[in-house]
PDB file of C-alpha atoms in Angstrom:
ATOM      1  CA  UNK Y   1     125.719 145.781  73.664  1.00 93.00           C
ATOM      2  CA  UNK Y   2     126.546 149.241  74.980  1.00 97.00           C
ATOM      3  CA  UNK Y   3     127.156 152.047  72.478  1.00 98.00           C
ATOM      4  CA  UNK Y   4     128.054 155.721  72.551  1.00 97.00           C
ATOM      5  CA  UNK Y   5     126.512 158.072  69.994  1.00 97.00           C
ATOM      6  CA  UNK Y   6     127.521 161.697  69.455  1.00 97.00           C
ATOM      7  CA  UNK Y   7     125.483 164.009  67.270  1.00 96.00           C
ATOM      8  CA  UNK Y   8     125.166 167.695  66.488  1.00 95.00           C
ATOM      9  CA  UNK Y   9     122.108 169.656  65.446  1.00 95.00           C
ATOM     10  CA  UNK Y  10     121.023 173.207  65.023  1.00 93.00           C
ATOM     11  CA  UNK Y  11     117.966 174.400  66.855  1.00 91.00           C
ATOM     12  CA  UNK Y  12     115.152 175.365  64.485  1.00 87.00           C
ATOM     13  CA  UNK Y  13     114.501 178.391  66.744  1.00 86.00           C
ATOM     14  CA  UNK Y  14     116.585 180.189  69.350  1.00 84.00           C
ATOM     15  CA  UNK Y  15     117.927 178.071  72.187  1.00 83.00           C
ATOM     16  CA  UNK Y  16     116.424 179.577  75.320  1.00 86.00           C
ATOM     17  CA  UNK Y  17     116.883 178.576  78.962  1.00 86.00           C
ATOM     18  CA  UNK Y  18     113.270 177.336  78.954  1.00 90.00           C
ATOM     19  CA  UNK Y  19     113.908 175.125  75.922  1.00 88.00           C
ATOM     20  CA  UNK Y  20     117.059 173.639  77.455  1.00 87.00           C
ATOM     21  CA  UNK Y  21     115.256 173.037  80.738  1.00 90.00           C
ATOM     22  CA  UNK Y  22     112.387 171.288  78.912  1.00 89.00           C
ATOM     23  CA  UNK Y  23     114.810 169.018  77.032  1.00 87.00           C
ATOM     24  CA  UNK Y  24     116.724 168.173  80.211  1.00 89.00           C
ATOM     25  CA  UNK Y  25     113.550 167.571  82.233  1.00 92.00           C
ATOM     26  CA  UNK Y  26     112.218 165.190  79.595  1.00 89.00           C
ATOM     27  CA  UNK Y  27     115.529 163.322  79.296  1.00 90.00           C
ATOM     28  CA  UNK Y  28     115.946 163.028  83.047  1.00 91.00           C
ATOM     29  CA  UNK Y  29     112.468 161.512  83.296  1.00 92.00           C
ATOM     30  CA  UNK Y  30     112.524 159.138  80.331  1.00 91.00           C
ATOM     31  CA  UNK Y  31     116.187 158.062  80.142  1.00 92.00           C
ATOM     32  CA  UNK Y  32     116.609 156.159  83.447  1.00 92.00           C
ATOM     33  CA  UNK Y  33     113.939 153.509  82.736  1.00 93.00           C
ATOM     34  CA  UNK Y  34     115.526 152.967  79.312  1.00 93.00           C
ATOM     35  CA  UNK Y  35     119.024 152.688  80.756  1.00 94.00           C
ATOM     36  CA  UNK Y  36     120.220 155.744  78.818  1.00 96.00           C
ATOM     37  CA  UNK Y  37     122.829 158.221  80.046  1.00 94.00           C
ATOM     38  CA  UNK Y  38     124.557 161.165  78.438  1.00 92.00           C
ATOM     39  CA  UNK Y  39     125.490 164.785  78.191  1.00 91.00           C
ATOM     40  CA  UNK Y  40     123.934 167.765  76.406  1.00 90.00           C
ATOM     41  CA  UNK Y  41     126.177 170.637  75.352  1.00 89.00           C
ATOM     42  CA  UNK Y  42     124.779 173.810  73.811  1.00 86.00           C
ATOM     43  CA  UNK Y  43     125.943 177.185  72.619  1.00 84.00           C
ATOM     44  CA  UNK Y  44     124.262 179.754  70.417  1.00 83.00           C
ATOM     45  CA  UNK Y  45     121.876 177.611  68.330  1.00 87.00           C
ATOM     46  CA  UNK Y  46     123.941 174.418  68.328  1.00 90.00           C
ATOM     47  CA  UNK Y  47     123.345 171.236  70.306  1.00 90.00           C
ATOM     48  CA  UNK Y  48     126.058 168.632  70.809  1.00 92.00           C
ATOM     49  CA  UNK Y  49     124.799 165.536  72.600  1.00 93.00           C
ATOM     50  CA  UNK Y  50     126.273 162.235  73.738  1.00 95.00           C
ATOM     51  CA  UNK Y  51     123.966 159.286  74.327  1.00 96.00           C
ATOM     52  CA  UNK Y  52     125.079 156.030  75.949  1.00 96.00           C
ATOM     53  CA  UNK Y  53     123.223 152.803  76.526  1.00 97.00           C
ATOM     54  CA  UNK Y  54     121.846 149.703  74.875  1.00 97.00           C
ATOM     55  CA  UNK Y  55     122.278 149.890  71.096  1.00 98.00           C
ATOM     56  CA  UNK Y  56     118.574 149.476  70.328  1.00 97.00           C
ATOM     57  CA  UNK Y  57     117.542 152.139  72.855  1.00 97.00           C
ATOM     58  CA  UNK Y  58     120.194 154.631  71.681  1.00 97.00           C
ATOM     59  CA  UNK Y  59     119.238 154.077  68.040  1.00 97.00           C
ATOM     60  CA  UNK Y  60     115.540 154.476  68.865  1.00 95.00           C
ATOM     61  CA  UNK Y  61     116.154 157.762  70.686  1.00 94.00           C
ATOM     62  CA  UNK Y  62     118.399 159.108  67.914  1.00 96.00           C
ATOM     63  CA  UNK Y  63     115.695 158.370  65.331  1.00 95.00           C
ATOM     64  CA  UNK Y  64     113.148 160.108  67.566  1.00 93.00           C
ATOM     65  CA  UNK Y  65     115.423 163.162  67.795  1.00 93.00           C
ATOM     66  CA  UNK Y  66     115.787 163.136  63.998  1.00 94.00           C
ATOM     67  CA  UNK Y  67     112.015 163.593  63.715  1.00 94.00           C
ATOM     68  CA  UNK Y  68     111.831 166.320  66.387  1.00 90.00           C
ATOM     69  CA  UNK Y  69     110.985 169.667  64.709  1.00 91.00           C
ATOM     70  CA  UNK Y  70     113.203 171.520  67.208  1.00 88.00           C
ATOM     71  CA  UNK Y  71     116.252 170.025  65.464  1.00 90.00           C
ATOM     72  CA  UNK Y  72     117.596 170.694  61.992  1.00 93.00           C
ATOM     73  CA  UNK Y  73     120.874 169.819  60.265  1.00 95.00           C
ATOM     74  CA  UNK Y  74     121.194 166.684  62.390  1.00 95.00           C
ATOM     75  CA  UNK Y  75     124.639 165.128  61.927  1.00 96.00           C
ATOM     76  CA  UNK Y  76     125.924 161.868  63.382  1.00 97.00           C
ATOM     77  CA  UNK Y  77     129.506 162.633  64.453  1.00 96.00           C
ATOM     78  CA  UNK Y  78     130.575 159.459  66.213  1.00 96.00           C
ATOM     79  CA  UNK Y  79     129.140 156.025  67.003  1.00 97.00           C
ATOM     80  CA  UNK Y  80     130.986 153.198  68.705  1.00 97.00           C
ATOM     81  CA  UNK Y  81     130.508 150.124  70.839  1.00 97.00           C
ATOM     82  CA  UNK Y  82     131.865 150.747  74.339  1.00 97.00           C
ATOM     83  CA  UNK Y  83     133.098 148.615  77.225  1.00 97.00           C
ATOM     84  CA  UNK Y  84     131.833 151.069  79.847  1.00 95.00           C
ATOM     85  CA  UNK Y  85     129.914 154.324  80.087  1.00 94.00           C
ATOM     86  CA  UNK Y  86     131.543 157.688  80.538  1.00 89.00           C
ATOM     87  CA  UNK Y  87     128.375 159.150  82.132  1.00 84.00           C
ATOM     88  CA  UNK Y  88     126.960 156.295  84.245  1.00 85.00           C
ATOM     89  CA  UNK Y  89     125.356 158.546  86.874  1.00 82.00           C
ATOM     90  CA  UNK Y  90     123.945 161.137  84.501  1.00 84.00           C
ATOM     91  CA  UNK Y  91     120.441 160.640  83.113  1.00 83.00           C
ATOM     92  CA  UNK Y  92     121.427 163.768  81.174  1.00 85.00           C
ATOM     93  CA  UNK Y  93     124.265 166.081  82.196  1.00 84.00           C
ATOM     94  CA  UNK Y  94     124.532 169.604  80.842  1.00 84.00           C
ATOM     95  CA  UNK Y  95     127.294 171.870  79.566  1.00 78.00           C
ATOM     96  CA  UNK Y  96     126.625 175.427  78.494  1.00 70.00           C
ATOM     97  CA  UNK Y  97     129.543 176.915  76.623  1.00 74.00           C
ATOM     98  CA  UNK Y  98     128.415 180.469  77.228  1.00 61.00           C
ATOM     99  CA  UNK Y  99     131.006 180.821  80.005  1.00 59.00           C
ATOM    100  CA  UNK Y 100     133.773 178.736  78.461  1.00 60.00           C
ATOM    101  CA  UNK Y 101     136.996 180.464  77.584  1.00 68.00           C
ATOM    102  CA  UNK Y 102     137.760 180.851  73.914  1.00 79.00           C
ATOM    103  CA  UNK Y 103     141.091 179.061  74.389  1.00 83.00           C
ATOM    104  CA  UNK Y 104     139.368 175.724  74.999  1.00 83.00           C
ATOM    105  CA  UNK Y 105     137.276 176.041  71.848  1.00 87.00           C
ATOM    106  CA  UNK Y 106     140.339 177.134  69.852  1.00 88.00           C
ATOM    107  CA  UNK Y 107     142.213 174.089  71.118  1.00 91.00           C
ATOM    108  CA  UNK Y 108     139.821 171.857  69.196  1.00 91.00           C
ATOM    109  CA  UNK Y 109     138.589 174.053  66.347  1.00 89.00           C
ATOM    110  CA  UNK Y 110     139.420 176.907  64.007  1.00 90.00           C
ATOM    111  CA  UNK Y 111     137.210 179.466  65.767  1.00 87.00           C
ATOM    112  CA  UNK Y 112     136.406 180.302  69.409  1.00 86.00           C
ATOM    113  CA  UNK Y 113     132.847 178.998  69.110  1.00 85.00           C
ATOM    114  CA  UNK Y 114     131.128 175.644  69.251  1.00 87.00           C
ATOM    115  CA  UNK Y 115     131.051 174.264  65.713  1.00 91.00           C
ATOM    116  CA  UNK Y 116     130.923 170.466  65.799  1.00 92.00           C
ATOM    117  CA  UNK Y 117     130.256 170.487  62.054  1.00 94.00           C
ATOM    118  CA  UNK Y 118     133.804 171.753  61.466  1.00 94.00           C
ATOM    119  CA  UNK Y 119     135.694 169.290  63.695  1.00 94.00           C
ATOM    120  CA  UNK Y 120     135.811 165.529  63.971  1.00 94.00           C
ATOM    121  CA  UNK Y 121     133.615 163.541  66.299  1.00 94.00           C
ATOM    122  CA  UNK Y 122     136.720 162.453  68.213  1.00 94.00           C
ATOM    123  CA  UNK Y 123     137.731 166.095  68.705  1.00 94.00           C
ATOM    124  CA  UNK Y 124     134.220 166.872  69.962  1.00 93.00           C
ATOM    125  CA  UNK Y 125     134.414 163.977  72.433  1.00 92.00           C
ATOM    126  CA  UNK Y 126     137.860 165.146  73.606  1.00 92.00           C
ATOM    127  CA  UNK Y 127     136.502 168.656  74.132  1.00 90.00           C
ATOM    128  CA  UNK Y 128     133.597 167.292  76.189  1.00 88.00           C
ATOM    129  CA  UNK Y 129     136.015 165.171  78.234  1.00 85.00           C
ATOM    130  CA  UNK Y 130     138.079 168.273  78.995  1.00 85.00           C
ATOM    131  CA  UNK Y 131     134.975 170.240  79.958  1.00 80.00           C
ATOM    132  CA  UNK Y 132     133.963 167.484  82.355  1.00 77.00           C
ATOM    133  CA  UNK Y 133     137.418 167.131  83.876  1.00 75.00           C
ATOM    134  CA  UNK Y 134     137.634 170.877  84.431  1.00 68.00           C
ATOM    135  CA  UNK Y 135     134.293 170.731  86.299  1.00 51.00           C
ATOM    136  CA  UNK Y 136     132.464 172.932  83.826  1.00 46.00           C
ATOM    137  CA  UNK Y 137     129.794 170.279  83.355  1.00 48.00           C
ATOM    138  CA  UNK Y 138     126.753 170.224  85.586  1.00 50.00           C
ATOM    139  CA  UNK Y 139     123.360 168.713  86.034  1.00 48.00           C
ATOM    140  CA  UNK Y 140     124.286 165.233  87.173  1.00 46.00           C
ATOM    141  CA  UNK Y 141     120.745 164.042  87.506  1.00 45.00           C
TER     142      UNK Y 141
END
C-alpha cells in the first residue's frame, strides 16, 4: 500500500546550507532502494517534508527521523493512503522558501513565513503543490 506522510519539525540548531545538503545527499542515496520519494521544504529553522512510498518503509523512516537529534517539535500533519505518487521521480526534491514571495505564504497562513504548525496539513500540501507548479521546487534527483 502506498502512503503519503507530511510532517513538520524544528531544527535543533540553525539550518545551514551544509546541513540541508547533508540531509538531501543521504535521502538521495538511501531512498531509491527503499522505493521512497518526496520533497523537503525549509525556511528559517523549520522543515516541512513529504514522504511517499510503501507504508512500512514510510513509517520506518518517520520513526527514524523522530529519533534524529537534529529534529525537535516533530509534528505529523497529514497521513493518507494514495493511489499514485506526486513525486515519483524525486528521491528527495527540495524547496527553499528564502526566495518565495510573502503573498504565497499569506495565501495559506496568517503570516508571511513558513509555519506549518499554524495551518492544516492539507493547506501545507496545497502550498507545496503551488510551489511545485510555479517551478520553485528543485533538486529532482
